[in-house]
CSV table of C-alpha atoms in Angstrom, one decimal:
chain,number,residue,atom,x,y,z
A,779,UNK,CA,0.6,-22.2,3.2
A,780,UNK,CA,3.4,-20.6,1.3
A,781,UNK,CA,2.8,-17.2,-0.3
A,782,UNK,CA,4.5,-14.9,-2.6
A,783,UNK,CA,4.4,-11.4,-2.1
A,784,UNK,CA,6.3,-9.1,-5.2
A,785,UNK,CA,7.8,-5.9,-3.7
A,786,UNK,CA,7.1,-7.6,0.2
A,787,UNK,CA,10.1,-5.4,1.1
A,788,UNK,CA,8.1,-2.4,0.9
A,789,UNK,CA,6.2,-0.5,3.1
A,790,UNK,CA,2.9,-2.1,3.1
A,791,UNK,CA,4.7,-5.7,1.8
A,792,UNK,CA,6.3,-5.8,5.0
A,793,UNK,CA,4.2,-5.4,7.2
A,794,UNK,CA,1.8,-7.5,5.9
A,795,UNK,CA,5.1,-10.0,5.9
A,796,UNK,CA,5.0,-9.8,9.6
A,797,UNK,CA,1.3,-10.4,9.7
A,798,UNK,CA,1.7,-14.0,7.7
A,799,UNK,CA,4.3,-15.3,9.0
A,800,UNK,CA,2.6,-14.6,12.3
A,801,UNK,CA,-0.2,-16.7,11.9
A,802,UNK,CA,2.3,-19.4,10.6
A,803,UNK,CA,2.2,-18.9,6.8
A,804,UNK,CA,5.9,-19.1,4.7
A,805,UNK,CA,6.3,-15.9,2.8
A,806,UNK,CA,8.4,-15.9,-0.6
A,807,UNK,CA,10.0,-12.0,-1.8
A,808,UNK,CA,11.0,-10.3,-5.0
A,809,UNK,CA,11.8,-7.2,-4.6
A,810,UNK,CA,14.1,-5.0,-6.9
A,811,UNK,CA,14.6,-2.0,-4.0
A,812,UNK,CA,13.6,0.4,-6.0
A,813,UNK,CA,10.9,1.8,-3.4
A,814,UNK,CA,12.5,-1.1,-0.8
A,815,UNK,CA,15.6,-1.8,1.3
A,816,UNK,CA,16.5,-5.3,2.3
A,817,UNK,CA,17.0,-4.0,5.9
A,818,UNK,CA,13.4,-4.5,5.7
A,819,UNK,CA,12.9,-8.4,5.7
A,820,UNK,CA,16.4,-8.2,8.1
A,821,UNK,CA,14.0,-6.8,10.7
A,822,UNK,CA,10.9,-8.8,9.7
A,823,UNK,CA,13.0,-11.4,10.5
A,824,UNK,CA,14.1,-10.5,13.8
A,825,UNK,CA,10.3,-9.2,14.8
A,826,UNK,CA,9.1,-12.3,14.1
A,827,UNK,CA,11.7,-15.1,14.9
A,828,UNK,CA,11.4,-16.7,11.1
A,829,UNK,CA,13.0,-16.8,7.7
A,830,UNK,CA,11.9,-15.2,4.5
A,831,UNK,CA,12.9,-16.7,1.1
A,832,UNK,CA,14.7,-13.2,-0.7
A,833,UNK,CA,14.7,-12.5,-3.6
A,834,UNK,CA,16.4,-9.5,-5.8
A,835,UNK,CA,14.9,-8.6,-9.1
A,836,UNK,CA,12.7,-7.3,-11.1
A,837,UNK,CA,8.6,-8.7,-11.2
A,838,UNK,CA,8.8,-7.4,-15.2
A,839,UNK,CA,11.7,-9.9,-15.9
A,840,UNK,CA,10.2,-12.8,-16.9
A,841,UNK,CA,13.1,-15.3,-16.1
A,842,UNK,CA,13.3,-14.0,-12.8
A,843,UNK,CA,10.0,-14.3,-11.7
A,844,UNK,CA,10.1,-17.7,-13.1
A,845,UNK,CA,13.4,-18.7,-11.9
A,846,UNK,CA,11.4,-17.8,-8.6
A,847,UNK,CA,8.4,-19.8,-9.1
A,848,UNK,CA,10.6,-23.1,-10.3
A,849,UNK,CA,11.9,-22.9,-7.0
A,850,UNK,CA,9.2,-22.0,-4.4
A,851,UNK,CA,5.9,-24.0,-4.1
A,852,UNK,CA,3.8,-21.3,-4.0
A,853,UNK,CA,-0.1,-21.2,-3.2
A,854,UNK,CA,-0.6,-18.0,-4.0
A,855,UNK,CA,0.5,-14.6,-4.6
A,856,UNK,CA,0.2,-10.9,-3.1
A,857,UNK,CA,1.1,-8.1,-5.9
A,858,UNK,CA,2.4,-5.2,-4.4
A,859,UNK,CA,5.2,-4.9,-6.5
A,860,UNK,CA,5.0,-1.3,-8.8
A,861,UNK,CA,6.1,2.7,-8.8
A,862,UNK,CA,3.8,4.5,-6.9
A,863,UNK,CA,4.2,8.1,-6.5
A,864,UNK,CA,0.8,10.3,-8.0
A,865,UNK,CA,2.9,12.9,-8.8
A,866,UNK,CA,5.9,11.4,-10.0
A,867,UNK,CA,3.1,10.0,-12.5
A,868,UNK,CA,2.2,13.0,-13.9
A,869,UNK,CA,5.8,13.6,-14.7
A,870,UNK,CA,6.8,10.1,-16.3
A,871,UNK,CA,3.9,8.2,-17.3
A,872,UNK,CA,5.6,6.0,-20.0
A,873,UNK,CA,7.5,4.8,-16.7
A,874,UNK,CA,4.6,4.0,-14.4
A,875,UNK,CA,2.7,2.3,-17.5
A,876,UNK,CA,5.9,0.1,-19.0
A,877,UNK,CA,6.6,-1.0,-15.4
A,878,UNK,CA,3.0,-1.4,-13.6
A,879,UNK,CA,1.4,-2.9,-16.6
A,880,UNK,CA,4.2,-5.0,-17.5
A,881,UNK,CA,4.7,-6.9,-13.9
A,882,UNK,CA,0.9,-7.2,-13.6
A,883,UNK,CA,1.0,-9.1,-17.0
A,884,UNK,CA,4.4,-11.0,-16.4
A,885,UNK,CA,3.3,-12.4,-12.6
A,886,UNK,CA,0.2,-13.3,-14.2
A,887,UNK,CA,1.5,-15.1,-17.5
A,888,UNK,CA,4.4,-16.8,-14.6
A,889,UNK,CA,1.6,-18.2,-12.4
A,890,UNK,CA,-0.5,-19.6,-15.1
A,891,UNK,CA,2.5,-21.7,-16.6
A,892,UNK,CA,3.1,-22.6,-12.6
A,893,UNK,CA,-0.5,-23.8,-12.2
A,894,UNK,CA,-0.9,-20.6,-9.6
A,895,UNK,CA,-4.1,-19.2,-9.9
A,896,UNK,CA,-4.4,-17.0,-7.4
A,897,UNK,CA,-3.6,-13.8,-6.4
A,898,UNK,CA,-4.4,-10.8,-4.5
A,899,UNK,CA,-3.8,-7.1,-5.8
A,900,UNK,CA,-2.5,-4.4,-4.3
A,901,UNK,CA,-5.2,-1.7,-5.8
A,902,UNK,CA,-6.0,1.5,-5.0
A,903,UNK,CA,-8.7,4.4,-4.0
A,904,UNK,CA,-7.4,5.7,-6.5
A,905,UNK,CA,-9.5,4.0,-9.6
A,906,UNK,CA,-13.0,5.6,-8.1
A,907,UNK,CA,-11.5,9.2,-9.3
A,908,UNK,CA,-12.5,12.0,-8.3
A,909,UNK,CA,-15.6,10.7,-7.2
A,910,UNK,CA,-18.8,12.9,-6.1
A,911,UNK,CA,-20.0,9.6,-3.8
A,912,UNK,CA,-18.5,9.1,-0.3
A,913,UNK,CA,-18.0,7.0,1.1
A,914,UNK,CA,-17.0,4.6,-1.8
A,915,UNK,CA,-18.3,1.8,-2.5
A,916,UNK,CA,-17.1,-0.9,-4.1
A,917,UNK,CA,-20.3,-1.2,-6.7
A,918,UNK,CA,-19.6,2.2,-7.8
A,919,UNK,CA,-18.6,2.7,-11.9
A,920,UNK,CA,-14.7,3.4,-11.8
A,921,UNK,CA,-14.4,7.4,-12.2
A,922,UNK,CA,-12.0,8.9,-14.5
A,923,UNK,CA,-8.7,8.4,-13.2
A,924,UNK,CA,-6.8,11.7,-11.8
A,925,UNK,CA,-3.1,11.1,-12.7
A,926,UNK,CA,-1.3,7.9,-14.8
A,927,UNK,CA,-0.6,6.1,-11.3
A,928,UNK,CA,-4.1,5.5,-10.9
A,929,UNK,CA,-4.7,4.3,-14.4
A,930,UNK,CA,-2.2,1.6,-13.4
A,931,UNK,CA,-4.0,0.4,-11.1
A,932,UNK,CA,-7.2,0.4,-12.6
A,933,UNK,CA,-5.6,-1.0,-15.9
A,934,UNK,CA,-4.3,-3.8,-14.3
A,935,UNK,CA,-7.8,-4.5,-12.4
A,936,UNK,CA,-9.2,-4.6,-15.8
A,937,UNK,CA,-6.4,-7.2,-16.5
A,938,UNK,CA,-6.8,-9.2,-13.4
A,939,UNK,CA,-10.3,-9.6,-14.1
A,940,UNK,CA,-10.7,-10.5,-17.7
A,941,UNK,CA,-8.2,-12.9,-16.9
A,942,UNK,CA,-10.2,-14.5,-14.0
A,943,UNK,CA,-13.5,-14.5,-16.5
A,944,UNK,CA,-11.7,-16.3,-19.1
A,945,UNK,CA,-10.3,-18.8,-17.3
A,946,UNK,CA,-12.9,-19.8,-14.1
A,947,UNK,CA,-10.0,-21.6,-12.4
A,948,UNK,CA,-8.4,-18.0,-11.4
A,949,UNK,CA,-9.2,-16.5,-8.0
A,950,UNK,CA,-8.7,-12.9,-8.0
A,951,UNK,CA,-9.1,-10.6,-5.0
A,952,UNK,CA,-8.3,-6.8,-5.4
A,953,UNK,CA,-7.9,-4.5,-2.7
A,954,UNK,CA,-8.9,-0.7,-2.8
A,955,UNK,CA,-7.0,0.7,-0.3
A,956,UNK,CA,-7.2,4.4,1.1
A,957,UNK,CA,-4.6,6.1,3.0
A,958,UNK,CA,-1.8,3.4,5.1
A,959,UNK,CA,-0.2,5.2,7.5
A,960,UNK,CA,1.6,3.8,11.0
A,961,UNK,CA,4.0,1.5,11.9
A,962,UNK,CA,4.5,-1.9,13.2
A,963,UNK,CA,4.3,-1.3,17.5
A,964,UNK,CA,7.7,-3.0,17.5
A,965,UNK,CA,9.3,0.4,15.4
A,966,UNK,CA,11.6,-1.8,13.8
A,967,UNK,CA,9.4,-1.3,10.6
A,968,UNK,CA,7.8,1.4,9.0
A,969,UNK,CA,7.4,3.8,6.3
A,970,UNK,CA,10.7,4.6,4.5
A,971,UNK,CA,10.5,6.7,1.0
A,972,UNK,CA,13.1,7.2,-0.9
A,973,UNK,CA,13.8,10.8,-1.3
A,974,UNK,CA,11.0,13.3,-1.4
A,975,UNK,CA,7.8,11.9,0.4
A,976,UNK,CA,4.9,11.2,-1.6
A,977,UNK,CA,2.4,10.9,1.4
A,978,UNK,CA,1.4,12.7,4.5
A,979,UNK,CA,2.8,10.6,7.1
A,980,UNK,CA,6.5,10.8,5.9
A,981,UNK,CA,6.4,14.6,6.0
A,982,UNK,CA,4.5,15.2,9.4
A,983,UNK,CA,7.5,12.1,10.8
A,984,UNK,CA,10.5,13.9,8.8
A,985,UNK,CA,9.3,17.5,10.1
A,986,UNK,CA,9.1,16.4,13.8
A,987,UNK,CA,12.5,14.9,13.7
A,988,UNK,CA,14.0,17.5,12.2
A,989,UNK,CA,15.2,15.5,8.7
A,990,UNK,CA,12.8,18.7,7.6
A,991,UNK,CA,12.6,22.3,8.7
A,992,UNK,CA,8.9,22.7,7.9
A,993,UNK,CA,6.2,20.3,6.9
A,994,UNK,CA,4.1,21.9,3.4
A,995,UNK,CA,0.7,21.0,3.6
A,996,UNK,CA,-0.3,21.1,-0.3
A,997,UNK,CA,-3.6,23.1,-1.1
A,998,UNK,CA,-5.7,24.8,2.4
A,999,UNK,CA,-8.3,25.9,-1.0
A,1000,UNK,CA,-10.5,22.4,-1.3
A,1001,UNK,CA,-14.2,22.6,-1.0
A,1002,UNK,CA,-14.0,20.9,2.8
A,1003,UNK,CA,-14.6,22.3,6.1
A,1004,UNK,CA,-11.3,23.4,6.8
A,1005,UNK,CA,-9.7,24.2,3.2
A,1006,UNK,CA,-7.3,20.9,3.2
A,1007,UNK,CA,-7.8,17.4,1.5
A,1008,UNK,CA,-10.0,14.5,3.3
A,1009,UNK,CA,-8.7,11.1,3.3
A,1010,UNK,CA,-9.2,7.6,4.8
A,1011,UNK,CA,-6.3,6.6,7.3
A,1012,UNK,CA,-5.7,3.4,8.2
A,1013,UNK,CA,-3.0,1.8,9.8
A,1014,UNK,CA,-0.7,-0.3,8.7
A,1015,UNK,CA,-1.0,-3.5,10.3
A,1016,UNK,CA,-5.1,-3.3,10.2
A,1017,UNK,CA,-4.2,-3.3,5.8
A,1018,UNK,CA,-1.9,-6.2,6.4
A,1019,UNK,CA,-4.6,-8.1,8.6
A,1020,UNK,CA,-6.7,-7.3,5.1
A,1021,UNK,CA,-4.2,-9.0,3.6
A,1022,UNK,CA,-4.2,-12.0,5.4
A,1023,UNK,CA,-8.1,-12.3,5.4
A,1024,UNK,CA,-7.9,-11.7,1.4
A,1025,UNK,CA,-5.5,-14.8,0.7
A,1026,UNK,CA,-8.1,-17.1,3.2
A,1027,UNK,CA,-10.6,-16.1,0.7
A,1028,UNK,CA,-8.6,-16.7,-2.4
A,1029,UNK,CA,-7.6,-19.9,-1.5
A,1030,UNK,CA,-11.3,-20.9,-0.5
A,1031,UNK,CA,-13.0,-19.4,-4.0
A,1032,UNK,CA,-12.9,-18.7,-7.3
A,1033,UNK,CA,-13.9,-15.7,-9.5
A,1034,UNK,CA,-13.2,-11.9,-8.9
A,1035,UNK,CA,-14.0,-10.4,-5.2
A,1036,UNK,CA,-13.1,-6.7,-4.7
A,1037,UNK,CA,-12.7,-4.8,-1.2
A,1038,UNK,CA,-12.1,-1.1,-0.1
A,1039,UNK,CA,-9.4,-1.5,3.1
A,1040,UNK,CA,-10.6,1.5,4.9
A,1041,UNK,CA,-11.9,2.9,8.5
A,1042,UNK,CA,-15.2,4.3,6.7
A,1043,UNK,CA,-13.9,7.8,8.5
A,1044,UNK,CA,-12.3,10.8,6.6
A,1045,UNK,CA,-9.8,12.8,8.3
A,1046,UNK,CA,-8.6,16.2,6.9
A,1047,UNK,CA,-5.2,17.0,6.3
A,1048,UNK,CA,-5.0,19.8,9.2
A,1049,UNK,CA,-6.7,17.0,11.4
A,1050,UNK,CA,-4.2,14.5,11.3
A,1051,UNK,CA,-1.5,17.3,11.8
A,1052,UNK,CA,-2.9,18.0,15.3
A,1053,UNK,CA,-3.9,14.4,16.2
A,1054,UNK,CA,0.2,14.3,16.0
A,1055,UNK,CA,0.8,17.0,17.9
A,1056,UNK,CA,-1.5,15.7,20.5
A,1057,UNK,CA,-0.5,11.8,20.2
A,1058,UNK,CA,3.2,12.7,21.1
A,1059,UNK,CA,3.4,15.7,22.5
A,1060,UNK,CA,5.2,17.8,20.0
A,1061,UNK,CA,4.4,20.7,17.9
A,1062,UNK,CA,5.5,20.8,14.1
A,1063,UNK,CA,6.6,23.6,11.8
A,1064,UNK,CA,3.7,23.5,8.9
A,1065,UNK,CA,2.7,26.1,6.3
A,1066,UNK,CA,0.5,25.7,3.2
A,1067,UNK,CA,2.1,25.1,-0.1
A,1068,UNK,CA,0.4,24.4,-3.5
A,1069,UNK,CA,-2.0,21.8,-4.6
A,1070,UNK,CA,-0.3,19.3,-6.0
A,1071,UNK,CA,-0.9,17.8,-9.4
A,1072,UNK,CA,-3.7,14.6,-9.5
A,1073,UNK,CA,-5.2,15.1,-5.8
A,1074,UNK,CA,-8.5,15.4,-5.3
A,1075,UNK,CA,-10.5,16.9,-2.5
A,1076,UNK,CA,-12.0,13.9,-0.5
A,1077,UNK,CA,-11.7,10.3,-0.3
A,1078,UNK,CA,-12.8,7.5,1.9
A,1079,UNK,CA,-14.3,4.6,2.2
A,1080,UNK,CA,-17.5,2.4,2.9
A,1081,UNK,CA,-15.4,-1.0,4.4
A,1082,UNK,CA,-19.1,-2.2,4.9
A,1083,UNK,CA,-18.3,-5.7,2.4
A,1084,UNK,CA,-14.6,-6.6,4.1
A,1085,UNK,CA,-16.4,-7.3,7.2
A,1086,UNK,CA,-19.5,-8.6,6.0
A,1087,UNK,CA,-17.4,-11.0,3.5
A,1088,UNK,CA,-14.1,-11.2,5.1
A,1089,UNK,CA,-14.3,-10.4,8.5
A,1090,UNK,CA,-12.5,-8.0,8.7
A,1091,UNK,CA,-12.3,-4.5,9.8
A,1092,UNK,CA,-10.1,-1.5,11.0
A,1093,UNK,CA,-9.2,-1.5,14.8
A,1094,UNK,CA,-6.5,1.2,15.1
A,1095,UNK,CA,-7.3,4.9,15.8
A,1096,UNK,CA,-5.7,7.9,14.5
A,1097,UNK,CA,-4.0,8.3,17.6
A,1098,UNK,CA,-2.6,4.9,17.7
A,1099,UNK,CA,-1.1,5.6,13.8
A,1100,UNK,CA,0.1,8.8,15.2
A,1101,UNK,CA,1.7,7.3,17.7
A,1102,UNK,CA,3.1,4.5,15.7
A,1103,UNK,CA,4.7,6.3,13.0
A,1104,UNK,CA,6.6,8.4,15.7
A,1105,UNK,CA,7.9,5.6,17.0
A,1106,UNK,CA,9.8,4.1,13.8
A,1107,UNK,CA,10.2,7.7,13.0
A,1108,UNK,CA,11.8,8.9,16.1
A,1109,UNK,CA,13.9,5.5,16.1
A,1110,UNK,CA,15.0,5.6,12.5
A,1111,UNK,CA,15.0,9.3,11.8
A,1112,UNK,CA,16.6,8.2,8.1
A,1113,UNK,CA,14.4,5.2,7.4
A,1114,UNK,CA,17.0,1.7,7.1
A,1115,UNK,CA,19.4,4.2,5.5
A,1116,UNK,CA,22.1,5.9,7.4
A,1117,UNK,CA,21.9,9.4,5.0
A,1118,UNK,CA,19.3,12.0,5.0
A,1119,UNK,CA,16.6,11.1,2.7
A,1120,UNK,CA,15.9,14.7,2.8
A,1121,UNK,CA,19.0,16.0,0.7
């Protein structure tokens, strides 16, 4: 089948690229960079011995995405395509609402006219808010969102799925996913902000190889068991194998399905700092910093419904996304770039 994945140069895009093509779908790309590099799908590519169909521009232009669909056959889409940064969201919300909003809308509006109806979102853990229940299910009632990122996402749920009820021939899958983290074994691909991280990862893999004197770890002051925040990890590839289980389903039925994409285990902050250190033998330069605006103190998921519905479920350790992200890391100290993303 042929697929069309908005923002598929990004981190979690591309992987999930690799994955597809792998079990011999065609994949189909817009991307505008913003968050991407088109080194990206280069190295795809070249891990994978097949072509992508590339596309520059922008997922809330409606005569690109269009133009796009007029000249792909298309089965079905994957929507990653949006800004993503919690914090950033705090800052500029108009942003994050004008753009996320506005691609969710325009895909949709562009797959209808092209008789497309499916399509599987790129959601987030993010819509549950600060929840008091963990692990999270997906029958839970939506909390109140903790920054304007996270409102995105749940906004554009709400848009995916009144859509789907008022027209039955839609198939809509969204995926809650928790923390991505890792790389692709090959280290060709991986994680590659543009300047300051937003996540974990990025700072623990910038701080080992020396891009960053010291890594901050925001807030040692949360109600856990060591003072710093609890997440869900999961690799990479295991959220790209989601991926590729998701669009089976979508293709197969109709309706709305949602998943979490999680290991069902939360891992603290100082945790994964010392899984690190342990997975490749290193020792990093950390000290605590702030809380940072819209985080909350734990997060992770009950997966419990992917596998019982999908088939699917997490396979990687911490260890192995440890080791993973060093990999790229240590290969590509700058990401696809050749400047610090650190000044």
């Amino acid at each position: 089948m042929r697929f069309l994945l908005t923002g598929g140069a990004g981190y979690i895009g591309s992987h999930t690229c690799v994955c597809l093509l792998n079990a011999g779908h065609d994949v189909v790309v817009l991307d505008n960079f913003v968050n991407s590099c088109p080194e990206a799908i280069r190295r795809v590519e070249q891990i994978t011995g097949r072509k992508v169909a590339l596309y520059e521009g922008d997922c809330c232009d409606e005569s690109i995405v269009n133009h796009v669909l007029d000249r792909e056959q298309i089965d079905a889409a994957v929507h990653f395509a949006g800004l993503k940064a919690v914090g950033e969201s705090v800052s500029i919300p108009l942003n994050y609402y004008e753009n996320n909003l506005g691609a969710t809308i325009t895909l949709c509006k562009a797959l209808a006219k092209h008789h497309v109806k499916r399509i599987v979102f790129s959601s987030s853990a993010t819509v549950y808010g600060d929840s008091k229940i963990v692990p999270m299910r997906e029958d839970l009632p939506l909390g109140e969102c903790t920054n304007p990122y996270g409102w995105t996402k749940w906004m554009s749920e709400r848009i995916l799925r009144d859509t789907a009820y008022a027209d039955k021939d839609w198939s809509v899958v969204l995926l809650r996913y928790f923390n991505p983290v890792g790389a692709h074994e090959s280290g060709l691909i991986g994680e590659d902000p543009t300047g300051i991280p937003n996540n974990l990862m990025p700072f623990i893999c910038q701080t080992a190889a020396g891009v960053r004197p010291m890594l901050n770890i925001f807030g040692n002051d949360y109600d856990t068991p060591d003072g710093t925040c609890i997440r869900d990890y999961i690799h990479v590839m295991d959220l790209a194998s989601g991926h590729l289980k998701a669009l089976e389903y979508a293709c197969e039925h109709k309706g709305t399905e949602i998943f979490n994409l999680g290991t069902g285990e939360g891992c603290s902050v100082r945790q994964m700092v010392e899984a690190f250190e342990r997975a490749n033998h290193l020792t990093l330069p950390h000290q605590y910093a702030p809380r940072r605006p819209g985080d909350i103190a734990q997060s992770f998921a009950d997966p419990a419904k992917a596998q019982a519905v999908l088939g699917w479920q997490a396979t990687h350790t911490i260890e192995d996304m440890c080791r993973d992200a060093w990999n790229w890391q240590s290969h590509n100290p700058h990401g696809y770039r050749t400047e610090n993303p650190a000044e």
